[in-house]
């Protein structure tokens, strides 16, 4: 009986720790079903879902970076201006200076790193609140964007650069199932992804068992692995039914995996959560808070550059209005995905789910011809609800 109680308690703790991520995942599925019904099936078509995932890509990448910022107890209001500025830098290097795609990417990422270090320096070593530093950054880089573009659009970009925002992994062949043509490259990638996921899950379970940590029962473990494997299969199945896997989605997966590992399996990640949870206790335990804050903003700068590259490549242009209001979408994605506004709590997977929720709302309401007035109102109310749930949960705990 005690063993059964221990298993039940383990499940309860797991659900409690991840309740916001589970809730948002269920909400995402619910939204997709609702929009499928309201649009007469248009929403669920492979072409639309493929475009939806592409639209999500740069928001998801930026949300991964802002999770660390918010978890550590900070905020970044400069995201939109920095993305717009770095996109203009990339376009200028391509169009005006005729630099190759690889060199343009490297220089843009380096510029993003410098911007992150600049803002991080003021936050970490000059003790200026991140709100003020990034608010100043919003104005500074908005002005820099206007200076680089001179108020004009910079276009067109090289085909190899555009592929990062518009292109798909080349197909090795297709098979026809009814009227649908199935991309075999995507099918193979999906199968590999499922195999890797299950191997890692089994390895993780064996390690926990080896060190006598609590583990969930075999039947629940199988159910969990089966559910996630089916979700992976559905995702890649949708991609295979259209043009395959976009390069931008590959970048999202790489960033998501890298930052999930960073936050869960490294000393740096544990320090970030500790700082957000209790800054004074972190200082007393010997954590170099200044260095960690600097690295957090440096990370945000690099991901801002990567997001800018995808954003600019997708539009095939840089303009003076690029990135306007983008910080609101990114911060909302992280918070809706379960990142606590009070710091110390948040996940990369949750942020990506949050980005998908925001993109689903945008896409679904656009298909229904809902005007921007109501789109902003609905997204604002959902953000407000997410923060209220976060605060209520904290108080209850």
PDB file of C-alpha atoms in Angstrom, residues 9-139:
ATOM      1  CA  UNK A   9       2.479  10.957  -4.913  1.00  0.00           C
ATOM      2  CA  UNK A  10       5.158  10.806  -7.612  1.00  0.00           C
ATOM      3  CA  UNK A  11       2.528  11.257 -10.315  1.00  0.00           C
ATOM      4  CA  UNK A  12       0.937  14.110  -8.393  1.00  0.00           C
ATOM      5  CA  UNK A  13       4.283  15.895  -7.985  1.00  0.00           C
ATOM      6  CA  UNK A  14       5.055  15.433 -11.683  1.00  0.00           C
ATOM      7  CA  UNK A  15       1.672  16.842 -12.671  1.00  0.00           C
ATOM      8  CA  UNK A  16       1.991  19.740 -10.242  1.00  0.00           C
ATOM      9  CA  UNK A  17       5.465  20.667 -11.502  1.00  0.00           C
ATOM     10  CA  UNK A  18       4.393  20.617 -15.146  1.00  0.00           C
ATOM     11  CA  UNK A  19       0.735  21.564 -14.839  1.00  0.00           C
ATOM     12  CA  UNK A  20       1.102  24.776 -16.829  1.00  0.00           C
ATOM     13  CA  UNK A  21       2.894  23.032 -19.713  1.00  0.00           C
ATOM     14  CA  UNK A  22       0.283  20.261 -19.780  1.00  0.00           C
ATOM     15  CA  UNK A  23      -2.522  22.810 -19.622  1.00  0.00           C
ATOM     16  CA  UNK A  24      -1.119  24.844 -22.503  1.00  0.00           C
ATOM     17  CA  UNK A  25      -0.541  21.719 -24.597  1.00  0.00           C
ATOM     18  CA  UNK A  26      -4.164  20.713 -24.089  1.00  0.00           C
ATOM     19  CA  UNK A  27      -5.226  24.295 -24.860  1.00  0.00           C
ATOM     20  CA  UNK A  28      -3.139  24.213 -28.064  1.00  0.00           C
ATOM     21  CA  UNK A  29      -4.829  21.013 -29.237  1.00  0.00           C
ATOM     22  CA  UNK A  30      -8.209  22.494 -28.294  1.00  0.00           C
ATOM     23  CA  UNK A  31      -7.525  25.675 -30.271  1.00  0.00           C
ATOM     24  CA  UNK A  32      -6.496  23.654 -33.316  1.00  0.00           C
ATOM     25  CA  UNK A  33      -9.700  21.595 -33.155  1.00  0.00           C
ATOM     26  CA  UNK A  34     -11.854  24.718 -32.742  1.00  0.00           C
ATOM     27  CA  UNK A  35     -10.212  26.538 -35.666  1.00  0.00           C
ATOM     28  CA  UNK A  36     -10.452  23.390 -37.808  1.00  0.00           C
ATOM     29  CA  UNK A  37     -14.212  23.309 -37.226  1.00  0.00           C
ATOM     30  CA  UNK A  38     -14.723  27.071 -37.651  1.00  0.00           C
ATOM     31  CA  UNK A  39     -12.685  27.224 -40.886  1.00  0.00           C
ATOM     32  CA  UNK A  40     -14.316  24.167 -42.438  1.00  0.00           C
ATOM     33  CA  UNK A  41     -11.097  22.132 -42.305  1.00  0.00           C
ATOM     34  CA  UNK A  42      -8.854  24.791 -43.891  1.00  0.00           C
ATOM     35  CA  UNK A  43      -6.814  25.216 -40.729  1.00  0.00           C
ATOM     36  CA  UNK A  44      -5.768  21.558 -40.535  1.00  0.00           C
ATOM     37  CA  UNK A  45      -4.606  21.363 -44.170  1.00  0.00           C
ATOM     38  CA  UNK A  46      -0.890  20.429 -44.449  1.00  0.00           C
ATOM     39  CA  UNK A  47      -0.083  23.597 -46.390  1.00  0.00           C
ATOM     40  CA  UNK A  48      -1.574  25.858 -43.732  1.00  0.00           C
ATOM     41  CA  UNK A  49       0.029  23.978 -40.834  1.00  0.00           C
ATOM     42  CA  UNK A  50       3.399  24.053 -42.591  1.00  0.00           C
ATOM     43  CA  UNK A  51       3.084  27.828 -42.966  1.00  0.00           C
ATOM     44  CA  UNK A  52       1.973  28.036 -39.324  1.00  0.00           C
ATOM     45  CA  UNK A  53       5.119  26.251 -38.135  1.00  0.00           C
ATOM     46  CA  UNK A  54       7.304  28.523 -40.272  1.00  0.00           C
ATOM     47  CA  UNK A  55       5.578  31.588 -38.809  1.00  0.00           C
ATOM     48  CA  UNK A  56       6.264  30.202 -35.339  1.00  0.00           C
ATOM     49  CA  UNK A  57       9.976  29.574 -35.912  1.00  0.00           C
ATOM     50  CA  UNK A  58      11.562  32.932 -35.109  1.00  0.00           C
ATOM     51  CA  UNK A  59       9.127  33.610 -32.249  1.00  0.00           C
ATOM     52  CA  UNK A  60       9.968  30.210 -30.711  1.00  0.00           C
ATOM     53  CA  UNK A  61      13.722  30.809 -31.000  1.00  0.00           C
ATOM     54  CA  UNK A  62      13.440  34.228 -29.367  1.00  0.00           C
ATOM     55  CA  UNK A  63      11.155  32.792 -26.661  1.00  0.00           C
ATOM     56  CA  UNK A  64      13.840  30.237 -25.761  1.00  0.00           C
ATOM     57  CA  UNK A  65      16.222  33.100 -25.011  1.00  0.00           C
ATOM     58  CA  UNK A  66      13.730  35.208 -23.108  1.00  0.00           C
ATOM     59  CA  UNK A  67      12.895  32.253 -20.830  1.00  0.00           C
ATOM     60  CA  UNK A  68      16.369  32.557 -19.270  1.00  0.00           C
ATOM     61  CA  UNK A  69      15.958  36.313 -18.970  1.00  0.00           C
ATOM     62  CA  UNK A  70      12.597  36.086 -17.167  1.00  0.00           C
ATOM     63  CA  UNK A  71      13.579  33.067 -15.047  1.00  0.00           C
ATOM     64  CA  UNK A  72      16.530  35.084 -13.714  1.00  0.00           C
ATOM     65  CA  UNK A  73      14.134  37.870 -12.716  1.00  0.00           C
ATOM     66  CA  UNK A  74      14.725  40.245 -15.634  1.00  0.00           C
ATOM     67  CA  UNK A  75      12.844  41.424 -18.715  1.00  0.00           C
ATOM     68  CA  UNK A  76      13.892  42.366 -22.261  1.00  0.00           C
ATOM     69  CA  UNK A  77      11.887  45.077 -23.979  1.00  0.00           C
ATOM     70  CA  UNK A  78      14.407  45.604 -26.775  1.00  0.00           C
ATOM     71  CA  UNK A  79      13.798  42.326 -28.638  1.00  0.00           C
ATOM     72  CA  UNK A  80      11.748  43.818 -31.481  1.00  0.00           C
ATOM     73  CA  UNK A  81      14.150  46.718 -32.140  1.00  0.00           C
ATOM     74  CA  UNK A  82      17.219  44.474 -31.898  1.00  0.00           C
ATOM     75  CA  UNK A  83      15.709  41.934 -34.310  1.00  0.00           C
ATOM     76  CA  UNK A  84      14.761  44.715 -36.744  1.00  0.00           C
ATOM     77  CA  UNK A  85      18.235  46.278 -36.526  1.00  0.00           C
ATOM     78  CA  UNK A  86      20.117  42.992 -36.932  1.00  0.00           C
ATOM     79  CA  UNK A  87      17.864  42.037 -39.829  1.00  0.00           C
ATOM     80  CA  UNK A  88      18.754  45.332 -41.489  1.00  0.00           C
ATOM     81  CA  UNK A  89      22.448  44.646 -40.827  1.00  0.00           C
ATOM     82  CA  UNK A  90      22.151  41.222 -42.484  1.00  0.00           C
ATOM     83  CA  UNK A  91      20.278  42.687 -45.475  1.00  0.00           C
ATOM     84  CA  UNK A  92      22.835  45.481 -45.862  1.00  0.00           C
ATOM     85  CA  UNK A  93      25.706  42.978 -45.838  1.00  0.00           C
ATOM     86  CA  UNK A  94      23.948  40.944 -48.530  1.00  0.00           C
ATOM     87  CA  UNK A  95      22.481  43.621 -50.780  1.00  0.00           C
ATOM     88  CA  UNK A  96      24.803  46.616 -50.441  1.00  0.00           C
ATOM     89  CA  UNK A  97      28.131  44.975 -49.582  1.00  0.00           C
ATOM     90  CA  UNK A  98      27.501  41.737 -51.531  1.00  0.00           C
ATOM     91  CA  UNK A  99      28.748  39.478 -48.747  1.00  0.00           C
ATOM     92  CA  UNK A 100      28.103  35.752 -49.014  1.00  0.00           C
ATOM     93  CA  UNK A 101      25.437  34.045 -46.939  1.00  0.00           C
ATOM     94  CA  UNK A 102      27.806  32.295 -44.517  1.00  0.00           C
ATOM     95  CA  UNK A 103      29.822  35.445 -43.766  1.00  0.00           C
ATOM     96  CA  UNK A 104      26.595  37.441 -43.362  1.00  0.00           C
ATOM     97  CA  UNK A 105      25.264  34.925 -40.836  1.00  0.00           C
ATOM     98  CA  UNK A 106      28.514  34.889 -38.842  1.00  0.00           C
ATOM     99  CA  UNK A 107      28.761  38.694 -38.719  1.00  0.00           C
ATOM    100  CA  UNK A 108      25.096  39.060 -37.769  1.00  0.00           C
ATOM    101  CA  UNK A 109      25.438  36.534 -34.943  1.00  0.00           C
ATOM    102  CA  UNK A 110      28.571  38.337 -33.740  1.00  0.00           C
ATOM    103  CA  UNK A 111      26.728  41.678 -33.804  1.00  0.00           C
ATOM    104  CA  UNK A 112      23.939  40.075 -31.756  1.00  0.00           C
ATOM    105  CA  UNK A 113      26.493  38.799 -29.238  1.00  0.00           C
ATOM    106  CA  UNK A 114      27.971  42.298 -28.870  1.00  0.00           C
ATOM    107  CA  UNK A 115      24.522  43.802 -28.309  1.00  0.00           C
ATOM    108  CA  UNK A 116      23.755  41.159 -25.683  1.00  0.00           C
ATOM    109  CA  UNK A 117      27.069  41.785 -23.911  1.00  0.00           C
ATOM    110  CA  UNK A 118      26.449  45.546 -24.000  1.00  0.00           C
ATOM    111  CA  UNK A 119      23.040  45.275 -22.363  1.00  0.00           C
ATOM    112  CA  UNK A 120      24.194  42.544 -19.998  1.00  0.00           C
ATOM    113  CA  UNK A 121      27.109  44.707 -18.840  1.00  0.00           C
ATOM    114  CA  UNK A 122      24.785  47.486 -17.706  1.00  0.00           C
ATOM    115  CA  UNK A 123      22.482  45.042 -15.938  1.00  0.00           C
ATOM    116  CA  UNK A 124      25.186  42.890 -14.324  1.00  0.00           C
ATOM    117  CA  UNK A 125      28.037  45.272 -13.556  1.00  0.00           C
ATOM    118  CA  UNK A 126      26.359  48.672 -13.317  1.00  0.00           C
ATOM    119  CA  UNK A 127      23.241  47.436 -11.504  1.00  0.00           C
ATOM    120  CA  UNK A 128      20.858  49.252 -13.834  1.00  0.00           C
ATOM    121  CA  UNK A 129      17.505  47.417 -13.854  1.00  0.00           C
ATOM    122  CA  UNK A 130      16.967  45.320 -16.974  1.00  0.00           C
ATOM    123  CA  UNK A 131      13.671  47.113 -17.571  1.00  0.00           C
ATOM    124  CA  UNK A 132      15.513  50.427 -17.989  1.00  0.00           C
ATOM    125  CA  UNK A 133      18.474  49.008 -19.915  1.00  0.00           C
ATOM    126  CA  UNK A 134      16.301  47.216 -22.464  1.00  0.00           C
ATOM    127  CA  UNK A 135      13.851  50.121 -22.682  1.00  0.00           C
ATOM    128  CA  UNK A 136      16.826  52.297 -23.613  1.00  0.00           C
ATOM    129  CA  UNK A 137      17.944  49.533 -26.002  1.00  0.00           C
ATOM    130  CA  UNK A 138      14.518  49.575 -27.632  1.00  0.00           C
ATOM    131  CA  UNK A 139      14.938  53.261 -28.489  1.00  0.00           C
TER     132      UNK A 139
END
